[in-house]
Amino acid sequence: MAKKAFEKRERNLNTNQIEVYRELAEFREKRYDMERMKHIITFVFVILEALVI
């Protein structure tokens, strides 16, 4: 009985862990996209500045 309950808890823990890793991966992906956008915006401003001068 106790073993069954322990296995169930362990399974829930594993699914929670998978969920956390999935969320972490999504967060990293968003952060990477934001970083890329920042570089693109900086690049555009540098070109605009070069055209103005």
XYZ file of C-alpha atoms in Angstrom:
53
model
C 0.000 0.000 0.000
C 2.684 2.463 1.042
C 4.806 1.417 -1.934
C 1.918 2.128 -4.328
C 1.359 5.581 -2.832
C 5.086 6.292 -3.053
C 5.188 5.271 -6.731
C 2.189 7.491 -7.489
C 3.847 10.456 -5.760
C 7.083 9.756 -7.637
C 5.202 9.708 -10.961
C 3.529 13.040 -10.136
C 6.917 14.481 -9.246
C 8.308 13.361 -12.616
C 5.424 14.925 -14.545
C 5.858 18.158 -12.569
C 9.571 18.122 -13.367
C 8.848 17.673 -17.077
C 6.391 20.591 -16.901
C 9.011 22.805 -15.239
C 11.614 21.925 -17.871
C 9.084 22.681 -20.632
C 8.294 26.099 -19.128
C 12.002 26.824 -18.714
C 12.632 25.966 -22.377
C 9.787 28.272 -23.479
C 11.168 31.070 -21.294
C 14.667 30.643 -22.749
C 13.215 30.698 -26.265
C 11.345 33.948 -25.568
C 14.445 35.480 -23.987
C 16.503 34.501 -27.040
C 13.920 36.065 -29.375
C 13.927 39.282 -27.319
C 17.729 39.365 -27.417
C 17.651 38.971 -31.209
C 15.065 41.752 -31.583
C 17.252 44.012 -29.444
C 20.212 43.383 -31.765
C 18.099 44.015 -34.864
C 16.744 47.300 -33.445
C 20.263 48.413 -32.496
C 21.481 47.546 -36.004
C 18.646 49.553 -37.609
C 19.419 52.577 -35.421
C 23.135 52.372 -36.302
C 22.261 52.364 -40.026
C 19.831 55.287 -39.601
C 22.484 57.226 -37.693
C 25.020 56.523 -40.444
C 22.555 57.805 -43.074
C 21.830 60.979 -41.101
C 25.502 61.893 -40.622
